[in-house]
Amino acid sequence: MYKISSASLSTMTQADFQGFCSQYDGLLTTYGDTSLGIEQTFIDQFRSLLESYSDCCKDTTASVLTAQLQTADELRTRLYRGVRAQLANCRNASKTEVTSLYPRILRCVLNVYGADITSESVNKKTGYISGFVRDVRKLGTGNLQTLGITADLEALSQANQAYLEQSVQRSVEEGQTPKAVAKKLREQLVDCIDVMDSSLFYWANLVQPATDQQTIYQELSRQFINALNDVISRIRRTARADSSAETTGTGTTAENSGTTSGTTSETASGSAESGSTESGSTESGNNGTTESGSSSGSTESSGTTGSETTQGSDSTEQSGSSDNPGTTENTNTGGTDDDGDDDDDDVFA
């Protein structure tokens, strides 16, 4: 049986939804419109609605800024991980001037800021990264040069500031958007697509075509469905669903895919300088001497006893989750937007 995959149109961002409709329109043209067995009335209605919807969305740059924000957030997260990993690995450096800085780094930075921050909401992440940059800079310009992180730390600071500025700009643009009109047009487009999908499904699965024309409908509808499923598959891998922005209320949040699992733990023992132990608790950006970040899972470990003892391989960050007692696995699915309101039907998320 030929079946059209679910595209989750109601949870797509405005940019993804508009892109999907444009590709759907392109497939209609490729396979001959009415040659698919779809009535011309519905095809004309779909294209008219799509044109009106596109014009309405041109009144705002919110959709463009949404994509830019996602890219900016991914960049600052990647830079944060990189800088923190360099700081954590300096304990195994060959230079004494580098390893001598580790006790202070452990106490003032690693024990305070988690190995991963993807579970934090984007607003909390902005402040979290700002604090991280500020505290690392307290090590001093000379020490930063010795550690070789001056350029990376500056890049992290700039990426975080860029995200903040774009976030403010997006909020302003969203406030000026004729949301009610765009929302109504989007609902009508979804209804129109459902009707056309039903027609395609009927012809593609017709058991015994009675005429040559029905045979053409059947063959082209099957080709169309295969091509459309490929489009949907690509979009589902990249789409930013409104409902997966973040979930709050349990002490952790989830971003992007809507599900974050795995734990990262780091155990420190025998450290004369810090006298602290990192293990067991789940960290959501709180200050303290324990950390276990909910994310795709990375473990910093050395396998030796010293200022920091962990399970794992020497000075690496491994994918997976540590087996240290007391760690937890957090699986949270989407819920509310950054501003706290349910935005599943917000076309400009």
mmCIF file of C-alpha atoms in Angstrom:
data_model
loop_
_atom_site.group_PDB
_atom_site.id
_atom_site.type_symbol
_atom_site.label_atom_id
_atom_site.label_comp_id
_atom_site.label_asym_id
_atom_site.label_seq_id
_atom_site.Cartn_x
_atom_site.Cartn_y
_atom_site.Cartn_z
ATOM 1 C CA MET A 1 0.000 0.000 0.000
ATOM 2 C CA TYR A 2 1.233 3.447 -0.898
ATOM 3 C CA LYS A 3 1.084 5.830 2.044
ATOM 4 C CA ILE A 4 2.196 9.432 2.564
ATOM 5 C CA SER A 5 4.449 9.895 5.585
ATOM 6 C CA SER A 6 3.368 12.260 8.320
ATOM 7 C CA ALA A 7 4.965 15.666 7.812
ATOM 8 C CA SER A 8 3.792 17.123 11.163
ATOM 9 C CA LEU A 9 2.735 20.316 9.416
ATOM 10 C CA SER A 10 1.204 21.817 12.565
ATOM 11 C CA THR A 11 4.544 21.798 14.415
ATOM 12 C CA MET A 12 6.764 23.149 11.644
ATOM 13 C CA THR A 13 8.224 26.599 11.943
ATOM 14 C CA GLN A 14 7.061 29.182 9.420
ATOM 15 C CA ALA A 15 10.244 28.809 7.354
ATOM 16 C CA ASP A 16 10.026 25.005 7.209
ATOM 17 C CA PHE A 17 6.298 25.026 6.435
ATOM 18 C CA GLN A 18 6.697 27.530 3.624
ATOM 19 C CA GLY A 19 9.566 25.479 2.212
ATOM 20 C CA PHE A 20 7.484 22.292 2.336
ATOM 21 C CA CYS A 21 4.576 23.927 0.512
ATOM 22 C CA SER A 22 6.911 25.250 -2.170
ATOM 23 C CA GLN A 23 8.354 21.772 -2.738
ATOM 24 C CA TYR A 24 4.851 20.287 -2.807
ATOM 25 C CA ASP A 25 3.906 22.815 -5.476
ATOM 26 C CA GLY A 26 7.016 21.874 -7.438
ATOM 27 C CA LEU A 27 6.060 18.198 -7.366
ATOM 28 C CA LEU A 28 2.576 19.032 -8.614
ATOM 29 C CA THR A 29 4.126 20.783 -11.589
ATOM 30 C CA THR A 30 6.609 17.959 -12.215
ATOM 31 C CA TYR A 31 3.936 15.281 -12.331
ATOM 32 C CA GLY A 32 1.435 17.244 -14.407
ATOM 33 C CA ASP A 33 -1.070 18.606 -11.887
ATOM 34 C CA THR A 34 -4.395 17.118 -13.046
ATOM 35 C CA SER A 35 -2.553 14.110 -14.491
ATOM 36 C CA LEU A 36 -2.373 12.980 -10.863
ATOM 37 C CA GLY A 37 -6.146 12.749 -10.666
ATOM 38 C CA ILE A 38 -6.451 15.850 -8.463
ATOM 39 C CA GLU A 39 -9.176 18.285 -9.416
ATOM 40 C CA GLN A 40 -7.882 21.539 -10.867
ATOM 41 C CA THR A 41 -10.001 23.481 -8.357
ATOM 42 C CA PHE A 42 -7.960 22.235 -5.408
ATOM 43 C CA ILE A 43 -4.648 22.818 -7.181
ATOM 44 C CA ASP A 44 -5.621 26.405 -8.024
ATOM 45 C CA GLN A 45 -6.811 26.987 -4.476
ATOM 46 C CA PHE A 46 -3.563 25.637 -3.060
ATOM 47 C CA ARG A 47 -1.418 27.890 -5.220
ATOM 48 C CA SER A 48 -3.524 30.948 -4.477
ATOM 49 C CA LEU A 49 -3.275 30.323 -0.728
ATOM 50 C CA LEU A 50 0.468 29.706 -0.969
ATOM 51 C CA GLU A 51 0.998 33.001 -2.790
ATOM 52 C CA SER A 52 -1.035 34.902 -0.186
ATOM 53 C CA TYR A 53 0.781 33.143 2.645
ATOM 54 C CA SER A 54 4.189 33.954 1.154
ATOM 55 C CA ASP A 55 3.235 37.611 0.744
ATOM 56 C CA CYS A 56 2.035 37.758 4.328
ATOM 57 C CA CYS A 57 5.276 36.262 5.605
ATOM 58 C CA LYS A 58 7.316 38.830 3.690
ATOM 59 C CA ASP A 59 6.015 41.427 6.126
ATOM 60 C CA THR A 60 8.398 40.056 8.712
ATOM 61 C CA THR A 61 11.931 38.702 8.876
ATOM 62 C CA ALA A 62 11.090 36.552 11.878
ATOM 63 C CA SER A 63 11.379 33.320 9.916
ATOM 64 C CA VAL A 64 14.839 34.256 8.655
ATOM 65 C CA LEU A 65 15.913 35.268 12.142
ATOM 66 C CA THR A 66 14.621 31.972 13.521
ATOM 67 C CA ALA A 67 17.014 30.061 11.286
ATOM 68 C CA GLN A 68 19.827 32.467 12.141
ATOM 69 C CA LEU A 69 19.150 32.031 15.842
ATOM 70 C CA GLN A 70 19.337 28.263 15.538
ATOM 71 C CA THR A 71 22.682 28.502 13.761
ATOM 72 C CA ALA A 72 24.001 31.007 16.301
ATOM 73 C CA ASP A 73 22.911 28.814 19.208
ATOM 74 C CA GLU A 74 24.611 25.743 17.738
ATOM 75 C CA LEU A 75 27.807 27.746 17.180
ATOM 76 C CA ARG A 76 28.038 29.087 20.734
ATOM 77 C CA THR A 77 27.287 25.642 22.185
ATOM 78 C CA ARG A 78 30.036 24.077 20.085
ATOM 79 C CA LEU A 79 32.541 26.771 21.084
ATOM 80 C CA TYR A 80 31.625 26.376 24.753
ATOM 81 C CA ARG A 81 32.263 22.652 24.602
ATOM 82 C CA GLY A 82 35.577 23.223 22.851
ATOM 83 C CA VAL A 83 36.918 25.774 25.331
ATOM 84 C CA ARG A 84 35.830 23.752 28.354
ATOM 85 C CA ALA A 85 37.368 20.578 26.917
ATOM 86 C CA GLN A 86 40.689 22.374 26.446
ATOM 87 C CA LEU A 87 40.580 23.505 30.067
ATOM 88 C CA ALA A 88 39.734 20.016 31.307
ATOM 89 C CA ASN A 89 42.510 18.396 29.280
ATOM 90 C CA CYS A 90 45.236 20.758 30.437
ATOM 91 C CA ARG A 91 45.820 18.480 33.457
ATOM 92 C CA ASN A 92 47.531 16.051 31.082
ATOM 93 C CA ALA A 93 49.638 18.661 29.288
ATOM 94 C CA SER A 94 53.339 18.101 28.919
ATOM 95 C CA LYS A 95 54.198 21.629 30.048
ATOM 96 C CA THR A 96 54.431 22.271 33.776
ATOM 97 C CA GLU A 97 53.204 25.847 33.407
ATOM 98 C CA VAL A 98 49.960 24.465 31.994
ATOM 99 C CA THR A 99 49.382 21.638 34.466
ATOM 100 C CA SER A 100 50.080 23.967 37.393
ATOM 101 C CA LEU A 101 46.974 25.963 36.418
ATOM 102 C CA TYR A 102 44.677 22.951 36.578
ATOM 103 C CA PRO A 103 43.785 23.043 40.307
ATOM 104 C CA ARG A 104 42.584 26.625 39.941
ATOM 105 C CA ILE A 105 40.731 25.827 36.725
ATOM 106 C CA LEU A 106 39.021 22.874 38.392
ATOM 107 C CA ARG A 107 37.935 24.911 41.379
ATOM 108 C CA CYS A 108 36.823 28.095 39.602
ATOM 109 C CA VAL A 109 35.584 26.805 36.246
ATOM 110 C CA LEU A 110 35.102 23.052 35.806
ATOM 111 C CA ASN A 111 33.335 22.565 39.130
ATOM 112 C CA VAL A 112 31.002 25.458 38.367
ATOM 113 C CA TYR A 113 30.169 25.026 34.675
ATOM 114 C CA GLY A 114 28.923 21.691 33.343
ATOM 115 C CA ALA A 115 30.508 19.732 30.526
ATOM 116 C CA ASP A 116 27.410 20.198 28.405
ATOM 117 C CA ILE A 117 24.665 22.808 28.376
ATOM 118 C CA THR A 118 22.338 21.592 25.628
ATOM 119 C CA SER A 119 19.688 20.805 28.249
ATOM 120 C CA GLU A 120 19.504 24.451 29.292
ATOM 121 C CA SER A 121 16.879 26.748 27.799
ATOM 122 C CA VAL A 122 18.339 29.194 25.304
ATOM 123 C CA ASN A 123 17.729 32.165 27.600
ATOM 124 C CA LYS A 124 19.499 30.512 30.543
ATOM 125 C CA LYS A 125 22.292 29.427 28.234
ATOM 126 C CA THR A 126 23.036 33.057 27.332
ATOM 127 C CA GLY A 127 23.705 33.979 30.962
ATOM 128 C CA TYR A 128 25.491 30.697 31.613
ATOM 129 C CA ILE A 129 27.982 31.266 28.808
ATOM 130 C CA SER A 130 28.503 34.897 29.835
ATOM 131 C CA GLY A 131 29.432 33.754 33.337
ATOM 132 C CA PHE A 132 31.740 31.094 31.937
ATOM 133 C CA VAL A 133 33.614 33.603 29.766
ATOM 134 C CA ARG A 134 33.897 36.046 32.651
ATOM 135 C CA ASP A 135 35.305 33.471 35.082
ATOM 136 C CA VAL A 136 37.763 32.024 32.567
ATOM 137 C CA ARG A 137 39.069 35.514 31.834
ATOM 138 C CA LYS A 138 39.821 35.888 35.542
ATOM 139 C CA LEU A 139 42.676 33.447 34.977
ATOM 140 C CA GLY A 140 44.538 36.359 33.424
ATOM 141 C CA THR A 141 45.673 37.265 29.934
ATOM 142 C CA GLY A 142 49.050 35.590 30.361
ATOM 143 C CA ASN A 143 47.537 32.321 31.554
ATOM 144 C CA LEU A 144 45.011 32.323 28.725
ATOM 145 C CA GLN A 145 47.850 32.644 26.249
ATOM 146 C CA THR A 146 49.698 29.831 27.991
ATOM 147 C CA LEU A 147 46.598 27.643 27.728
ATOM 148 C CA GLY A 148 46.148 28.638 24.078
ATOM 149 C CA ILE A 149 42.452 29.510 24.390
ATOM 150 C CA THR A 150 42.517 33.292 23.885
ATOM 151 C CA ALA A 151 41.090 33.215 20.357
ATOM 152 C CA ASP A 152 38.508 30.510 21.110
ATOM 153 C CA LEU A 153 37.294 32.303 24.225
ATOM 154 C CA GLU A 154 36.855 35.543 22.286
ATOM 155 C CA ALA A 155 34.975 33.698 19.549
ATOM 156 C CA LEU A 156 32.673 32.202 22.186
ATOM 157 C CA SER A 157 31.994 35.627 23.678
ATOM 158 C CA GLN A 158 31.181 37.115 20.272
ATOM 159 C CA ALA A 159 28.914 34.192 19.322
ATOM 160 C CA ASN A 160 26.987 34.550 22.565
ATOM 161 C CA GLN A 161 26.565 38.289 22.052
ATOM 162 C CA ALA A 162 25.449 37.757 18.456
ATOM 163 C CA TYR A 163 22.784 35.337 19.617
ATOM 164 C CA LEU A 164 21.524 37.847 22.189
ATOM 165 C CA GLU A 165 21.258 40.639 19.611
ATOM 166 C CA GLN A 166 19.453 38.437 17.079
ATOM 167 C CA SER A 167 17.072 37.229 19.776
ATOM 168 C CA VAL A 168 16.069 40.789 20.602
ATOM 169 C CA GLN A 169 15.637 41.630 16.925
ATOM 170 C CA ARG A 170 13.458 38.563 16.374
ATOM 171 C CA SER A 171 11.221 39.518 19.290
ATOM 172 C CA VAL A 172 10.695 42.968 17.790
ATOM 173 C CA GLU A 173 9.877 41.550 14.370
ATOM 174 C CA GLU A 174 7.457 39.009 15.790
ATOM 175 C CA GLY A 175 5.527 41.775 17.499
ATOM 176 C CA GLN A 176 4.945 43.457 14.151
ATOM 177 C CA THR A 177 3.709 40.347 12.327
ATOM 178 C CA PRO A 178 0.064 39.969 11.213
ATOM 179 C CA LYS A 179 -0.080 36.575 12.924
ATOM 180 C CA ALA A 180 -3.836 36.110 12.748
ATOM 181 C CA VAL A 181 -3.917 36.396 8.949
ATOM 182 C CA ALA A 182 -0.900 34.138 8.458
ATOM 183 C CA LYS A 183 -2.293 31.568 10.880
ATOM 184 C CA LYS A 184 -5.593 31.381 9.031
ATOM 185 C CA LEU A 185 -3.863 31.021 5.669
ATOM 186 C CA ARG A 186 -1.673 28.282 7.064
ATOM 187 C CA GLU A 187 -4.682 26.343 8.340
ATOM 188 C CA GLN A 188 -6.328 26.619 4.921
ATOM 189 C CA LEU A 189 -3.153 25.398 3.224
ATOM 190 C CA VAL A 190 -3.012 22.366 5.512
ATOM 191 C CA ASP A 191 -6.665 21.546 4.732
ATOM 192 C CA CYS A 192 -6.004 21.852 1.009
ATOM 193 C CA ILE A 193 -2.944 19.593 1.226
ATOM 194 C CA ASP A 194 -4.991 17.002 3.141
ATOM 195 C CA VAL A 195 -7.578 16.917 0.339
ATOM 196 C CA MET A 196 -4.909 16.485 -2.345
ATOM 197 C CA ASP A 197 -3.142 13.808 -0.285
ATOM 198 C CA SER A 198 -6.416 11.899 0.000
ATOM 199 C CA SER A 199 -6.861 11.974 -3.763
ATOM 200 C CA LEU A 200 -3.283 10.803 -4.319
ATOM 201 C CA PHE A 201 -3.751 7.993 -1.794
ATOM 202 C CA TYR A 202 -6.941 6.826 -3.526
ATOM 203 C CA TRP A 203 -5.462 6.640 -7.014
ATOM 204 C CA ALA A 204 -2.132 5.146 -5.901
ATOM 205 C CA ASN A 205 -3.884 2.277 -4.140
ATOM 206 C CA LEU A 206 -6.601 1.672 -6.694
ATOM 207 C CA VAL A 207 -6.672 -2.100 -7.146
ATOM 208 C CA GLN A 208 -8.012 -2.386 -10.681
ATOM 209 C CA PRO A 209 -8.011 0.773 -12.809
ATOM 210 C CA ALA A 210 -11.036 0.695 -15.109
ATOM 211 C CA THR A 211 -9.648 2.961 -17.817
ATOM 212 C CA ASP A 212 -6.320 3.978 -19.314
ATOM 213 C CA GLN A 213 -6.707 7.396 -17.689
ATOM 214 C CA GLN A 214 -7.098 5.818 -14.253
ATOM 215 C CA THR A 215 -3.988 3.761 -14.918
ATOM 216 C CA ILE A 216 -2.086 7.010 -15.570
ATOM 217 C CA TYR A 217 -3.496 8.496 -12.373
ATOM 218 C CA GLN A 218 -2.346 5.433 -10.465
ATOM 219 C CA GLU A 219 1.199 5.369 -11.840
ATOM 220 C CA LEU A 220 1.853 9.102 -11.480
ATOM 221 C CA SER A 221 0.306 9.212 -7.990
ATOM 222 C CA ARG A 222 2.624 6.437 -6.881
ATOM 223 C CA GLN A 223 5.625 8.296 -8.254
ATOM 224 C CA PHE A 224 4.425 11.497 -6.602
ATOM 225 C CA ILE A 225 4.002 9.810 -3.196
ATOM 226 C CA ASN A 226 7.508 8.314 -3.364
ATOM 227 C CA ALA A 227 8.989 11.706 -4.218
ATOM 228 C CA LEU A 228 6.917 13.472 -1.535
ATOM 229 C CA ASN A 229 8.018 10.978 1.124
ATOM 230 C CA ASP A 230 11.633 11.747 0.235
ATOM 231 C CA VAL A 231 10.932 15.457 0.722
ATOM 232 C CA ILE A 232 9.210 14.806 4.059
ATOM 233 C CA SER A 233 12.101 12.617 5.203
ATOM 234 C CA ARG A 234 14.617 15.411 4.528
ATOM 235 C CA ILE A 235 12.465 18.021 6.252
ATOM 236 C CA ARG A 236 11.937 15.864 9.332
ATOM 237 C CA ARG A 237 15.697 15.604 9.753
ATOM 238 C CA THR A 238 16.171 19.366 9.731
ATOM 239 C CA ALA A 239 12.862 20.911 10.795
ATOM 240 C CA ARG A 240 12.765 22.903 14.032
ATOM 241 C CA ALA A 241 9.462 21.989 15.620
ATOM 242 C CA ASP A 242 7.828 24.664 17.731
ATOM 243 C CA SER A 243 6.762 22.144 20.359
ATOM 244 C CA SER A 244 10.332 20.961 20.976
ATOM 245 C CA ALA A 245 11.790 24.309 21.993
ATOM 246 C CA GLU A 246 12.028 23.452 25.677
ATOM 247 C CA THR A 247 10.309 21.849 28.636
ATOM 248 C CA THR A 248 10.445 23.263 32.137
ATOM 249 C CA GLY A 249 9.145 22.303 35.549
ATOM 250 C CA THR A 250 11.260 19.253 36.307
ATOM 251 C CA GLY A 251 14.601 20.945 36.718
ATOM 252 C CA THR A 252 15.769 20.156 33.200
ATOM 253 C CA THR A 253 14.863 21.239 29.713
ATOM 254 C CA ALA A 254 15.038 19.690 26.266
ATOM 255 C CA GLU A 255 15.846 21.429 23.010
ATOM 256 C CA ASN A 256 15.583 20.822 19.272
ATOM 257 C CA SER A 257 14.783 17.145 18.898
ATOM 258 C CA GLY A 258 12.593 17.279 21.955
ATOM 259 C CA THR A 259 14.403 14.440 23.692
ATOM 260 C CA THR A 260 17.704 14.587 25.546
ATOM 261 C CA SER A 261 19.106 11.567 27.258
ATOM 262 C CA GLY A 262 22.365 10.411 28.705
ATOM 263 C CA THR A 263 24.464 11.705 31.528
ATOM 264 C CA THR A 264 27.883 13.183 31.877
ATOM 265 C CA SER A 265 29.652 12.775 35.146
ATOM 266 C CA GLU A 266 33.001 13.816 36.380
ATOM 267 C CA THR A 267 34.446 12.594 39.691
ATOM 268 C CA ALA A 268 37.232 14.432 41.426
ATOM 269 C CA SER A 269 39.004 12.925 44.436
ATOM 270 C CA GLY A 270 42.234 13.490 46.237
ATOM 271 C CA SER A 271 42.509 17.074 45.069
ATOM 272 C CA ALA A 272 44.399 18.996 47.695
ATOM 273 C CA GLU A 273 43.730 22.276 45.977
ATOM 274 C CA SER A 274 39.986 21.903 45.487
ATOM 275 C CA GLY A 275 39.037 19.353 48.106
ATOM 276 C CA SER A 276 35.819 18.755 46.177
ATOM 277 C CA THR A 277 34.158 15.819 44.477
ATOM 278 C CA GLU A 278 32.169 15.879 41.244
ATOM 279 C CA SER A 279 29.775 12.960 40.973
ATOM 280 C CA GLY A 280 26.259 11.752 41.112
ATOM 281 C CA SER A 281 23.982 14.772 40.805
ATOM 282 C CA THR A 282 22.248 16.201 37.790
ATOM 283 C CA GLU A 283 23.302 19.720 36.926
ATOM 284 C CA SER A 284 21.128 22.278 35.171
ATOM 285 C CA GLY A 285 23.449 25.224 35.345
ATOM 286 C CA ASN A 286 23.599 25.537 39.153
ATOM 287 C CA ASN A 287 26.793 26.503 40.881
ATOM 288 C CA GLY A 288 28.367 23.854 43.006
ATOM 289 C CA THR A 289 30.978 21.182 43.062
ATOM 290 C CA THR A 290 29.042 18.458 41.324
ATOM 291 C CA GLU A 291 28.132 18.106 37.722
ATOM 292 C CA SER A 292 26.309 15.737 35.467
ATOM 293 C CA GLY A 293 24.922 17.363 32.305
ATOM 294 C CA SER A 294 21.989 15.910 30.416
ATOM 295 C CA SER A 295 22.939 15.707 26.748
ATOM 296 C CA SER A 296 24.121 13.345 24.074
ATOM 297 C CA GLY A 297 26.516 12.215 26.737
ATOM 298 C CA SER A 298 30.188 12.965 27.043
ATOM 299 C CA THR A 299 32.500 11.887 29.833
ATOM 300 C CA GLU A 300 35.749 13.570 30.696
ATOM 301 C CA SER A 301 38.081 11.111 32.325
ATOM 302 C CA SER A 302 41.698 10.254 32.846
ATOM 303 C CA GLY A 303 41.669 6.815 34.429
ATOM 304 C CA THR A 304 44.256 7.876 37.016
ATOM 305 C CA THR A 305 44.079 8.963 40.635
ATOM 306 C CA GLY A 306 45.117 12.526 41.289
ATOM 307 C CA SER A 307 43.328 15.803 41.321
ATOM 308 C CA GLU A 308 40.529 14.154 39.343
ATOM 309 C CA THR A 309 39.682 10.455 39.019
ATOM 310 C CA THR A 310 37.043 9.217 36.606
ATOM 311 C CA GLN A 311 36.038 6.138 34.751
ATOM 312 C CA GLY A 312 36.885 6.121 31.069
ATOM 313 C CA SER A 313 39.833 6.512 28.790
ATOM 314 C CA ASP A 314 42.684 8.938 29.234
ATOM 315 C CA SER A 315 41.699 12.592 28.705
ATOM 316 C CA THR A 316 38.922 12.000 26.278
ATOM 317 C CA GLU A 317 35.302 12.914 25.951
ATOM 318 C CA GLN A 318 33.417 9.744 25.104
ATOM 319 C CA SER A 319 29.925 9.408 23.658
ATOM 320 C CA GLY A 320 27.589 7.548 25.954
ATOM 321 C CA SER A 321 26.768 7.815 29.598
ATOM 322 C CA SER A 322 28.867 7.100 32.660
ATOM 323 C CA ASP A 323 27.961 4.360 35.097
ATOM 324 C CA ASN A 324 28.838 6.287 38.226
ATOM 325 C CA PRO A 325 26.278 5.768 41.015
ATOM 326 C CA GLY A 326 23.759 8.486 41.487
ATOM 327 C CA THR A 327 23.644 9.673 37.913
ATOM 328 C CA THR A 328 20.296 10.070 36.320
ATOM 329 C CA GLU A 329 18.950 9.905 32.811
ATOM 330 C CA ASN A 330 16.727 12.746 31.817
ATOM 331 C CA THR A 331 14.334 12.374 28.925
ATOM 332 C CA ASN A 332 12.236 15.427 28.373
ATOM 333 C CA THR A 333 10.069 16.173 25.401
ATOM 334 C CA GLY A 334 9.114 19.540 24.023
ATOM 335 C CA GLY A 335 6.647 21.908 25.595
ATOM 336 C CA THR A 336 6.955 25.629 25.738
ATOM 337 C CA ASP A 337 8.782 28.270 23.778
ATOM 338 C CA ASP A 338 11.622 30.408 25.093
ATOM 339 C CA ASP A 339 9.156 33.025 26.212
ATOM 340 C CA GLY A 340 7.236 30.387 28.182
ATOM 341 C CA ASP A 341 4.036 30.201 26.142
ATOM 342 C CA ASP A 342 2.769 27.279 24.148
ATOM 343 C CA ASP A 343 3.576 28.161 20.572
ATOM 344 C CA ASP A 344 2.642 25.006 18.712
ATOM 345 C CA ASP A 345 0.384 26.980 16.438
ATOM 346 C CA ASP A 346 2.662 29.964 16.170
ATOM 347 C CA VAL A 347 3.807 30.181 12.570
ATOM 348 C CA PHE A 348 6.622 32.533 13.406
ATOM 349 C CA ALA A 349 8.458 30.387 15.993
#
